[in-house]
Coordinates of C-alpha atoms and ligand atoms in Angstrom, one line a residue:
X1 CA -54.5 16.4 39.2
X2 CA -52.2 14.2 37.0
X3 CA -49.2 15.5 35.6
X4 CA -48.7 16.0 31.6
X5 CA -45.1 16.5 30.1
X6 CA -44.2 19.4 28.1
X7 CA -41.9 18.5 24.9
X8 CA -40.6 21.7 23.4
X9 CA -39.5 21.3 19.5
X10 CA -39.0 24.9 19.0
X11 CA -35.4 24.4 18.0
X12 CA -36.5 21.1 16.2
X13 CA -39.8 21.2 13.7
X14 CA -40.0 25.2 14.6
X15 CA -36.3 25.9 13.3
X16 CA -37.0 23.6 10.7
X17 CA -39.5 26.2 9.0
X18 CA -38.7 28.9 6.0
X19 CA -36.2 31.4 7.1
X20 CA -35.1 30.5 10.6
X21 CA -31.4 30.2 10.7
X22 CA -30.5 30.2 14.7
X23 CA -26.8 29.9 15.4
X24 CA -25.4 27.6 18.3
X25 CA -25.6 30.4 20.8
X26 CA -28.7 31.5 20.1
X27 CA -29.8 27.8 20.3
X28 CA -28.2 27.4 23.5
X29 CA -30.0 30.7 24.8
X30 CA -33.8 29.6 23.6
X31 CA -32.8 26.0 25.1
X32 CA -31.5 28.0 28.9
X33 CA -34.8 29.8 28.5
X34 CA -36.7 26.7 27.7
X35 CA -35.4 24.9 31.0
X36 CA -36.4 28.4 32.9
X37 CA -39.7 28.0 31.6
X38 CA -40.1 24.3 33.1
X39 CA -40.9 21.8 29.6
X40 CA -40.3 18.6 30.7
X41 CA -38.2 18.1 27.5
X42 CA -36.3 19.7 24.7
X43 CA -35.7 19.0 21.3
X44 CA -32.9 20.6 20.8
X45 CA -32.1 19.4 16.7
X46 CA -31.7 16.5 14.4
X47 CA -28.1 15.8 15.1
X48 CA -27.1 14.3 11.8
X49 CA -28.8 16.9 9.5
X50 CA -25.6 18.8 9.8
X51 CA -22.8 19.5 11.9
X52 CA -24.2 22.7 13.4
X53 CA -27.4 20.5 14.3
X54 CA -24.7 18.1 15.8
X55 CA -22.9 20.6 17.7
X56 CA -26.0 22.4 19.1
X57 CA -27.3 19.4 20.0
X58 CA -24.3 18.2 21.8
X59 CA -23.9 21.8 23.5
X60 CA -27.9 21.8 24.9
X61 CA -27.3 18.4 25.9
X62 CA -24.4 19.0 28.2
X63 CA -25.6 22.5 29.5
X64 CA -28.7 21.6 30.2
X65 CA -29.7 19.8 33.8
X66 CA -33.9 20.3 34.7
X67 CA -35.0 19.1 31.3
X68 CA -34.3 16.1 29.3
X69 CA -32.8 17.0 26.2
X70 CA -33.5 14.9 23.2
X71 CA -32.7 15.0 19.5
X72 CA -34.6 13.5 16.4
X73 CA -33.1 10.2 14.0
X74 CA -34.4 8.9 11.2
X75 CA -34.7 4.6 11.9
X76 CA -30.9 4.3 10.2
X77 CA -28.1 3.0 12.2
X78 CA -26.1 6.1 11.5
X79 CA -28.7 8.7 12.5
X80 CA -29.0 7.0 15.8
X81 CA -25.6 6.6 16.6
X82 CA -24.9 10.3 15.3
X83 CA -27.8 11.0 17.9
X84 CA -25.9 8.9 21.0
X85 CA -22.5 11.0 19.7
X86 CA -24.5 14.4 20.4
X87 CA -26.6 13.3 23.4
X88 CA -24.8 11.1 25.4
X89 CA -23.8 13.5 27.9
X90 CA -26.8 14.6 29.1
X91 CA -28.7 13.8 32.2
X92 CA -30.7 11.4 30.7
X93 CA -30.2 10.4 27.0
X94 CA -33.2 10.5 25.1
X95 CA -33.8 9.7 21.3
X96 CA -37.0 10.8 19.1
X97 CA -37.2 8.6 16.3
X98 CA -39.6 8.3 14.0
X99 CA -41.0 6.6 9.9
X100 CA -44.2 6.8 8.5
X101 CA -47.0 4.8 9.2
X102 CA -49.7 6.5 6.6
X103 CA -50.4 4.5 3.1
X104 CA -49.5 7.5 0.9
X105 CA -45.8 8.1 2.7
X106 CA -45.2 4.5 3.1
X107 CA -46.0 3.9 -0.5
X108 CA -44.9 7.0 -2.6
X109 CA -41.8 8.7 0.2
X110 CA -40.9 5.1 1.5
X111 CA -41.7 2.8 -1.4
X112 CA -41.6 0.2 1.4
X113 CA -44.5 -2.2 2.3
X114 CA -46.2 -1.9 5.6
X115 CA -44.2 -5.6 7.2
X116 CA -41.2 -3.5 6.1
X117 CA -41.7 -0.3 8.2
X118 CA -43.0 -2.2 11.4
X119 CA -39.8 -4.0 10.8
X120 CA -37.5 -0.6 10.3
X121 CA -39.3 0.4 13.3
X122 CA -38.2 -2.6 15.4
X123 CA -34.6 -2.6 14.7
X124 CA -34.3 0.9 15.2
X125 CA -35.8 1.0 18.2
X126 CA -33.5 -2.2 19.6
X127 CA -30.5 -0.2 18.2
X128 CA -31.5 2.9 20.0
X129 CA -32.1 1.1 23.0
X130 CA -28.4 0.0 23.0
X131 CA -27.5 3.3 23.8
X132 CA -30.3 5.4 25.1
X133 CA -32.5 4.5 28.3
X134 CA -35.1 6.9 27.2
X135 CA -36.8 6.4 23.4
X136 CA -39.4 7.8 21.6
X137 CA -41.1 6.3 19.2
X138 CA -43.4 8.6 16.4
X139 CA -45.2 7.2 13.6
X140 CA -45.3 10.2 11.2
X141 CA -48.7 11.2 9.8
X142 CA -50.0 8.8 12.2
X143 CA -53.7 10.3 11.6
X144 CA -53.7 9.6 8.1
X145 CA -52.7 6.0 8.7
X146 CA -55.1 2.6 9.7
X147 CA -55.9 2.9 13.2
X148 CA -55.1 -1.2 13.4
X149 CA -52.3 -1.0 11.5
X150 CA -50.8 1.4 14.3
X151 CA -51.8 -0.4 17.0
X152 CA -50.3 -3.3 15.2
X153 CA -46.9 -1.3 15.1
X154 CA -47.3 0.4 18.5
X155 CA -47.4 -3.3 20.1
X156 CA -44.2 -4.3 18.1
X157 CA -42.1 -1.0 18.9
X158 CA -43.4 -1.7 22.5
X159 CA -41.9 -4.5 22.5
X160 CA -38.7 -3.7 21.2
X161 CA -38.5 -1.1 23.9
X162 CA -40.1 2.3 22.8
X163 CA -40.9 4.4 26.5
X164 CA -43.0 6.9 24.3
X165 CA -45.3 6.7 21.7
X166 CA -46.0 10.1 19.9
X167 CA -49.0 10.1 17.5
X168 CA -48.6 13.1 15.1
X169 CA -51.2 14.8 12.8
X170 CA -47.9 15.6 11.1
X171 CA -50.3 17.3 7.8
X172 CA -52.5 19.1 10.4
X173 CA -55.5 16.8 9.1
X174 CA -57.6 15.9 12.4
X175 CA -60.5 17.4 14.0
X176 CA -60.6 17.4 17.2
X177 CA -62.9 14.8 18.0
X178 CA -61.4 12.6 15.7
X179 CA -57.8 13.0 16.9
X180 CA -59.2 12.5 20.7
X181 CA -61.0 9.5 19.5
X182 CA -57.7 8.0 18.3
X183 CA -56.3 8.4 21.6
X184 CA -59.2 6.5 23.2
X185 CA -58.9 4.0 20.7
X186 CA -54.8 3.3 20.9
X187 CA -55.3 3.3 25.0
X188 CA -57.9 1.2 24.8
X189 CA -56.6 -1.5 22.2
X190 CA -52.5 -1.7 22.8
X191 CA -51.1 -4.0 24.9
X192 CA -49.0 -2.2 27.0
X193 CA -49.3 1.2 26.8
X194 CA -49.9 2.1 30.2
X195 CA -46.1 1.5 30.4
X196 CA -45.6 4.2 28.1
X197 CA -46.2 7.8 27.8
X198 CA -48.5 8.6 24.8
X199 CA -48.1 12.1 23.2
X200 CA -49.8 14.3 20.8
X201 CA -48.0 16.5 17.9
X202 CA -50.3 18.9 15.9
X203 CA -49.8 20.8 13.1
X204 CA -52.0 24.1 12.3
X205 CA -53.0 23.9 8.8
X206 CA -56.6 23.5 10.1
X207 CA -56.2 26.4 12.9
X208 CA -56.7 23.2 14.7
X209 CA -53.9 22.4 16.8
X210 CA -54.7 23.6 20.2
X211 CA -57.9 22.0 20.1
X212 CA -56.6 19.1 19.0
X213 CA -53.8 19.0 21.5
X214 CA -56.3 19.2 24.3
X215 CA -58.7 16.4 23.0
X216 CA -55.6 14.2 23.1
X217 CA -55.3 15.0 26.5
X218 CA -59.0 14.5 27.6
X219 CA -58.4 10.7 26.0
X220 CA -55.1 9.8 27.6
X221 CA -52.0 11.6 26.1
X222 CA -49.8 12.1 29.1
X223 CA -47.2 14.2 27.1
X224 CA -47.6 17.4 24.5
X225 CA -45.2 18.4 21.7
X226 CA -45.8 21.6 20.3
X227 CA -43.5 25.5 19.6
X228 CA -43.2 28.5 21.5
X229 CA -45.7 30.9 19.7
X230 CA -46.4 28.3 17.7
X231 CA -43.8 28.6 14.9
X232 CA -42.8 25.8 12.6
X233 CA -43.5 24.6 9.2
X234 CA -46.5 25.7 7.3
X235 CA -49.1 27.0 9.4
X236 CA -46.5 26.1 12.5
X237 CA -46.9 23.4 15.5
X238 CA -49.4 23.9 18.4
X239 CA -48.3 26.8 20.4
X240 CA -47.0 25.9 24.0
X241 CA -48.0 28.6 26.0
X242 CA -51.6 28.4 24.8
X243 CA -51.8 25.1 25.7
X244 CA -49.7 25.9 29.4
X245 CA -52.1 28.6 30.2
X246 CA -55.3 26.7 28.8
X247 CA -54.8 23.8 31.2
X248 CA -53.9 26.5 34.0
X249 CA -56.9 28.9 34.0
X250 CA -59.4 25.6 33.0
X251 CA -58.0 23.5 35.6
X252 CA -61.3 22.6 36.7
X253 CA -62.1 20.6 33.7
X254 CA -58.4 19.3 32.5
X255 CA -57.5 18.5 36.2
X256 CA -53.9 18.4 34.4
X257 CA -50.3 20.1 36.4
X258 CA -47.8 21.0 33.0
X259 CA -45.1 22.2 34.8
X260 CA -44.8 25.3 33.3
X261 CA -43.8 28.3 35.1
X262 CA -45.8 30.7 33.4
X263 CA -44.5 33.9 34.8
X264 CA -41.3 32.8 32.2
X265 CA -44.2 33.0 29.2
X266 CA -43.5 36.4 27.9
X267 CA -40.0 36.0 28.0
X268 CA -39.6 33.0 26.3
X269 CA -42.2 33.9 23.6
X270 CA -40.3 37.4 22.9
X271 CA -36.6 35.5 23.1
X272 CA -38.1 33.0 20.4
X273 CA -39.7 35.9 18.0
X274 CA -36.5 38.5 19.0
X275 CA -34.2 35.4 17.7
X276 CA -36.2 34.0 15.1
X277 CA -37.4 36.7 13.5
X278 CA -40.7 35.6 13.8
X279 CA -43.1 38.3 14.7
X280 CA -46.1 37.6 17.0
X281 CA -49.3 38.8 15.3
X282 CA -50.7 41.6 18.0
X283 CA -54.1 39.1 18.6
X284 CA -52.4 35.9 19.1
X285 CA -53.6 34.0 21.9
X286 CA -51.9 34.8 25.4
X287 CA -48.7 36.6 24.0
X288 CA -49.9 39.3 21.6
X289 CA -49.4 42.5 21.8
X290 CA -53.2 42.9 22.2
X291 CA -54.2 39.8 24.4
X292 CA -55.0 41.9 27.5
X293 CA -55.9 45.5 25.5
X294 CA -59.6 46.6 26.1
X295 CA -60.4 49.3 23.4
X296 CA -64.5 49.0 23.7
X297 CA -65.9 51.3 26.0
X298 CA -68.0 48.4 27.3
X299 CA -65.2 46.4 28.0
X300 CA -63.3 49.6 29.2
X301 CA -66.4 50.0 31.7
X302 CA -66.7 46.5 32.9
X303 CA -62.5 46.2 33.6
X304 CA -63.0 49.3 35.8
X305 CA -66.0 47.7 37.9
X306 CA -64.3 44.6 38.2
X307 CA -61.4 43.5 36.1
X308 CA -63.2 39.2 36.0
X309 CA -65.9 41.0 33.7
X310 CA -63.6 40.5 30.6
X311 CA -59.9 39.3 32.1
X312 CA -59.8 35.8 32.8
X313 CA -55.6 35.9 32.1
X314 CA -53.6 38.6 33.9
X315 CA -51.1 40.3 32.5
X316 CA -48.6 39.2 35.8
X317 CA -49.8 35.7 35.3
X318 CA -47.5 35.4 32.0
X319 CA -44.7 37.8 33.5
X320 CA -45.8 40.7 31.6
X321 CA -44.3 43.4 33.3
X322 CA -42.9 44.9 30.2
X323 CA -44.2 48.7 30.4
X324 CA -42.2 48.8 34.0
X325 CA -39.9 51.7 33.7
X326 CA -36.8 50.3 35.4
X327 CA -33.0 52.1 34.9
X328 CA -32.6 55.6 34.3
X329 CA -29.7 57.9 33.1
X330 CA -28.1 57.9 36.8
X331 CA -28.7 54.3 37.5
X332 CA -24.9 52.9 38.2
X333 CA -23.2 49.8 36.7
X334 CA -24.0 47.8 40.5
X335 CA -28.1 48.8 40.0
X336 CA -27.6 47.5 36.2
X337 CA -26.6 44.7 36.9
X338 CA -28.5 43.2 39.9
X339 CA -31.4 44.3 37.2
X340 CA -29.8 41.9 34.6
X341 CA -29.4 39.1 37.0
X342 CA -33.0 39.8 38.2
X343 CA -34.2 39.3 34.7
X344 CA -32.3 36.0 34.7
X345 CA -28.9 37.2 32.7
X346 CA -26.0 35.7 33.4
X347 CA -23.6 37.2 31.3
X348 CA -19.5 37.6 31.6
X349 CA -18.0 40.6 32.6
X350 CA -16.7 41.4 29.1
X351 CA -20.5 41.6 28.1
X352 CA -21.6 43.1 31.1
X353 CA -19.6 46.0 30.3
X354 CA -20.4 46.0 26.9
X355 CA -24.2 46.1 27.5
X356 CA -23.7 48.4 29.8
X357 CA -21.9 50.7 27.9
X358 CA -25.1 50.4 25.2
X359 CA -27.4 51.0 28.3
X360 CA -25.6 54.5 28.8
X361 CA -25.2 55.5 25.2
X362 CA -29.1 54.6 25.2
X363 CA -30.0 56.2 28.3
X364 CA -28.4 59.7 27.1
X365 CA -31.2 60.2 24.3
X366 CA -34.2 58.1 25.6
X367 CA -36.1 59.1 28.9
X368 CA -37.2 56.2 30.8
X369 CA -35.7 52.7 29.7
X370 CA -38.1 49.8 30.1
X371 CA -37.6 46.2 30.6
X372 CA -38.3 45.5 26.8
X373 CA -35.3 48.1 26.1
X374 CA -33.2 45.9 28.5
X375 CA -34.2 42.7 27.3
X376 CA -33.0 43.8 23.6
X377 CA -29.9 44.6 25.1
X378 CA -28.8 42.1 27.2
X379 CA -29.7 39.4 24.5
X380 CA -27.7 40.9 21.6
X381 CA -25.0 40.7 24.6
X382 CA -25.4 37.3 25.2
X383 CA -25.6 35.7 21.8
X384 CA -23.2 37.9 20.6
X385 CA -20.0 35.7 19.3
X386 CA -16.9 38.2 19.8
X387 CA -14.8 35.1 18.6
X388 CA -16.3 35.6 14.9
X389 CA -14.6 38.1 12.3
X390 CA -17.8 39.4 11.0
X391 CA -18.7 42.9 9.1
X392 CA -19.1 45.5 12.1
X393 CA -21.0 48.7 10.9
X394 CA -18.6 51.8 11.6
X395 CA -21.3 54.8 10.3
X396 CA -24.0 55.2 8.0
X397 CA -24.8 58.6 6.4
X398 CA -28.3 58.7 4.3
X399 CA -29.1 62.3 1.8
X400 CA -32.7 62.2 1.3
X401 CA -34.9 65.2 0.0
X402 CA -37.9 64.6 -1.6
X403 CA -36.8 66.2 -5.0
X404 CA -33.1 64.3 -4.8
X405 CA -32.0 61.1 -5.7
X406 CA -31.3 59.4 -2.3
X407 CA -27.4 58.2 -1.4
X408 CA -25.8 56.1 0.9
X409 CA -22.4 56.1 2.4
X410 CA -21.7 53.5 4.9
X411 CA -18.2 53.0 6.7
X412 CA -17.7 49.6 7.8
X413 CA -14.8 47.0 9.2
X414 CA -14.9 43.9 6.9
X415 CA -14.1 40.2 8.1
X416 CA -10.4 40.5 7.0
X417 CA -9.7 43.6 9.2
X418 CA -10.3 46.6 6.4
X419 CA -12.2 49.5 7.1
X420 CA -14.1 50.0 3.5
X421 CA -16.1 52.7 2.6
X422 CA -19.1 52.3 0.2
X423 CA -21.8 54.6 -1.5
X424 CA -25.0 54.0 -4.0
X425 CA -28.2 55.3 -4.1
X426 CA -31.6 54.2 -4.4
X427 CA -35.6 54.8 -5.0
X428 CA -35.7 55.5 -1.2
X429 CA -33.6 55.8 1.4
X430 CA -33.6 52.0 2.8
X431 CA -32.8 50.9 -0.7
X432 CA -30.1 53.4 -0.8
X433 CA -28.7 51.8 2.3
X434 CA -29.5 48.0 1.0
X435 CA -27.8 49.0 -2.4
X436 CA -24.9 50.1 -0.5
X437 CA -24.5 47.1 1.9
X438 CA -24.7 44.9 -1.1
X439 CA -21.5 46.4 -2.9
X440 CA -20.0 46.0 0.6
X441 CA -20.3 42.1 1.2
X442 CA -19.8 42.2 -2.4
X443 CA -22.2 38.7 -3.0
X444 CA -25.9 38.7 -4.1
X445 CA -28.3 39.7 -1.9
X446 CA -32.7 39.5 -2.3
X447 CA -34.5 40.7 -0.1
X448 CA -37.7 38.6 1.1
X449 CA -38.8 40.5 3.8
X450 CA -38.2 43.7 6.4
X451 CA -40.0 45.1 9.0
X452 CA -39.8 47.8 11.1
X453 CA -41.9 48.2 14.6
X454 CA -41.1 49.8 18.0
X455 CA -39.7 47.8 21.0
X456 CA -41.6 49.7 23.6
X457 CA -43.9 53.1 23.4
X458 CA -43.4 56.5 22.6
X459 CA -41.9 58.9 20.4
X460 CA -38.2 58.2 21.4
X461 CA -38.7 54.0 21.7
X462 CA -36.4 52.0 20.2
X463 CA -36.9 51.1 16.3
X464 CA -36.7 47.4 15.6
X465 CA -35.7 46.1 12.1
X466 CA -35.9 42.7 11.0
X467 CA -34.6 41.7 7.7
X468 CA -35.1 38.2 5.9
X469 CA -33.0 37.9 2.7
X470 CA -31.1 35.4 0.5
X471 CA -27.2 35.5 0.6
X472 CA -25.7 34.0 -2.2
X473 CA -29.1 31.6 -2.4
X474 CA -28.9 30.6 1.5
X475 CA -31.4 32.1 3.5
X476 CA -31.2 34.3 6.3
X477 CA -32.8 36.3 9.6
X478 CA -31.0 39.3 10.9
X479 CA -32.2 42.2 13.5
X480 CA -31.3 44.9 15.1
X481 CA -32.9 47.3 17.4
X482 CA -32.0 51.1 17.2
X483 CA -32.9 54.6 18.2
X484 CA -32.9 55.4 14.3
X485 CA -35.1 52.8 11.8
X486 CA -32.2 53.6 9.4
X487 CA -29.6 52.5 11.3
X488 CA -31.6 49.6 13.1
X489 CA -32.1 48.7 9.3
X490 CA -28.5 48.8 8.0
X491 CA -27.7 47.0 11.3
X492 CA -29.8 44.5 10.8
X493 CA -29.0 43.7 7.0
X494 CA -25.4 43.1 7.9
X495 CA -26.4 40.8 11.1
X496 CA -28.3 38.5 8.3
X497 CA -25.6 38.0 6.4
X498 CA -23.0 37.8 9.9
X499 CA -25.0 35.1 11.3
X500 CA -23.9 33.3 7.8
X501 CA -20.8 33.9 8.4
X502 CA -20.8 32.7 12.3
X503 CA -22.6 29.9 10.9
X504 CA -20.2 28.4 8.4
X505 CA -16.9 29.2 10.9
X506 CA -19.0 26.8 13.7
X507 CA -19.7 24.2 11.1
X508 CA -15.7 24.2 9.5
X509 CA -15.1 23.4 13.2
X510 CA -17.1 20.2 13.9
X511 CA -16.3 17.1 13.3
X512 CA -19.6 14.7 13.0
X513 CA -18.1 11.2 14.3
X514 CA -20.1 8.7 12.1
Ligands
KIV1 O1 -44.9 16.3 12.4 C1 -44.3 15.2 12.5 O2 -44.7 14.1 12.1 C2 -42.9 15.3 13.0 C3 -42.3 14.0 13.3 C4 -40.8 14.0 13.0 C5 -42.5 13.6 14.8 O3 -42.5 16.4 13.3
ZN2 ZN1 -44.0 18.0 13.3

């Protein structure tokens, strides 16, 4: 067995796709949950994008002790040293930095000749080197690029003192057998790279990436970068728990240990979606809603006789315990929360209350709460940011008939204080309540997308909005999860535009030393 790292960029290339917009705390909660789950390292941002970037960064760095946490720089002396600002006080400082080794990027996005980016490479390397004992080196659409010409570079930023070499298909380009063949050929032809780890990055425009990711590691990669549920920009990144459970249950042919502690897979795939707002299609590989349902009668027979006929992943094998009923309406605060700790919460008292105030209010209308109703409320507990002045939804009243004109009256505390009270109509009644909200934060609102779906099953389950909309031009997730759609939906319209809000009061705050 030989031992391959896990880099997690979730909060890196799969924030950086349309309409993701975590906040610090939520960053800081996907990047606990990553460490749970066991990657080897996190990418927690690209510090000198912006000063949230910088101050989530900074924040994961010095939280976070089992994983390395690392953060992306362009080859500029101020992107580095913005890096070394935001990193320095983790456990071991590690920089990702990265230009373009392919002759369309260096030509037309460069305008730099090849000497010229072996020689960015080299000095940013050295520089990062002054300040960081760990340093990856990625040459960006690397599988677009001449396979001499990288080995050319690879030596050079060997040299200078690069400890990983990562190899992207940064366009999503290779095939499999190419992309594995590339690995072969860079382990067989630079000097030095057995004192370095070499990784793979795919990108899923091809529906390629997991292959791809495991053909790199048949031919030498010792490290894999890739997403939680494979988010990211375009088609996404390689998903990381297809790849963690791929090299589990074929461990026969891969021979390869990742680390992962896959019981923590559900979890972190549904804290990912829940705070993204990136829904999992139902027949996604390993975490979708339908990776272990059985509907042919075949299939249905076979399970029965012997579950190996058709299951070669359990359900417990990825911790997915969700249909468990665990509180009811007489569980006590003490049982609540040795539940909350069990499911790894560790929240203050404040929010302890707080959710378990919501548990109550919740366990007085629904029958049997489930772990999935838990896990909604004890994350909106712990990313919640009481420190915020925000829009806090007081009541919303909807008149609908199916001969009226429906109208919306909503009741809310405003930022400053102010308890307003708004009313408009609309074609339907979510309209009516959208209409309404949008006099209230009195700004322009569009609406891209909103769904609704239940958190677990039957008639009395908890209604989950999700809401992706434009607030004065800036883009937005919000979500909410409610015993009523409609108020789940009004809910979650005024979280998009509060996480804006929290946003901008985090990034007035920071300075970004440079
Ligand atoms: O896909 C890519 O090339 C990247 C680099 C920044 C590593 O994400
Ligand atoms: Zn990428």
């Amino acid at each position: 067995m030989h031992k391959i790292d896990i880099f997690d960029t979730t909060l890196r290339d799969g924030e950086q796709s349309a309409g993701i917009n975590l906040n610090t705390q939520e960053k800081l909660e996907i990047a606990r949950q990553l460490e749970k789950y066991g990657v080897s390292i996190i990418e927690a941002g690209f510090p000198a994008s912006s000063p949230g970037d910088f101050e989530a960064v900074k924040l994961i760095a010095d939280t976070v002790k089992n994983s390395v946490v690392t953060g992306l720089a362009r080859t500029n002396k101020d992107d580095i040293e913005t890096a070394w600002e935001a990193l320095k006080g983790g456990v071991q400082p590690h920089l990702h930095t990265f230009i373009a080794t392919s002759p369309i990027h260096m030509q037309t996005k460069l305008n730099k000749t090849p000497e010229q980016v072996i020689e960015l490479a080299v000095e940013s390397v050295k520089l990062a080197r002054k300040y960081f004992p760990l340093v990856q080196w990625s040459a960006e659409d690397a599988t677009r690029s001449d396979k001499d010409f990288l080995v050319r570079i690879i030596n050079e930023v060997i040299k200078a003192g690069a400890t990983t070499i990562n190899v992207p298909d940064t366009v999503g380009y290779a095939t499999p057998i190419e992309y594995g063949a590339l690995f072969k050929y860079l382990t067989e032809n630079v000097n030095g790279i057995e004192r370095v780890k070499l990784s793979a990055h795919c990108h899923d425009d091809l529906g390629l990436a997991t292959a791809n990711t495991l053909a790199a590691i048949e031919n030498g990669a010792t490290q894999v970068e890739g997403t939680i549920n494979g988010i990211g920009e375009r088609a996404g990144n390689v998903a990381l728990e297809e790849i963690a459970v791929a090299l589990h249950i074929r461990k026969d042919y891969y021979q390869t240990d990742s680390g992962i502690v896959l019981k923590e897979t559900k979890r972190t795939s549904q804290l990912v979606s829940k705070l993204t707002g990136v829904a999992i299609q139902p027949n996604k590989a390993v975490v979708g809603k339908n990776a272990f349902a059985h509907e042919s009668g075949i299939h249905q027979d076979g399970m029965l006789k012997n579950p190996e006929t058709y299951e070669i992943i359990t359900p417990e094998l990825i911790g997915d315990a969700s249909t468990e009923l665990v509180l009811g309406k007489h569980s006590g605060r003490h049982a609540f929360t040795n539940r909350a700790e069990e499911m790894g919460f560790h929240l203050s008292d404040e929010k302890l209350k707080a959710a378990f105030v919501a548990f109550k209010k919740l366990a007085d209308s629904k029958k049997e709460i489930t772990e999935d109703d838990l896990f909604v409320l004890l994350t909106d507990q712990q990313v919640n940011t009481p420190e915020v002045d925000v829009y806090e939804l007081e009541s919303v009243q909807v008149q609908y008939g199916t001969s009226n004109i429906p109208t919306a009256t909503v009741q809310a505390k405003t930022p400053s204080g102010q308890v307003e009270v708004v009313s408009s109509t609309g074609a339907g009644s979510v309209e009516a309540i959208f209409n309404t909200l949008e006099k209230l934060v009195n700004g322009e609102v569009h609406i891209i997308d909103y769904r609704v779906s239940s958190v677990s099953k039957g008639r009395d389950a908890l209604g989950e909005a999700i809401i992706n909309l434009t607030f004065n031009d800036v883009v937005s997730v919000g979500r909410n999860a409610s015993q009523d759609v409609l108020e789940a939906s009004a809910k979650a319209y005024l979280n998009a535009i509060n996480r804006q809000l929290i946003k901008a009061h985090y990034q007035e705050r920071v300075p970004v030393t440079q």
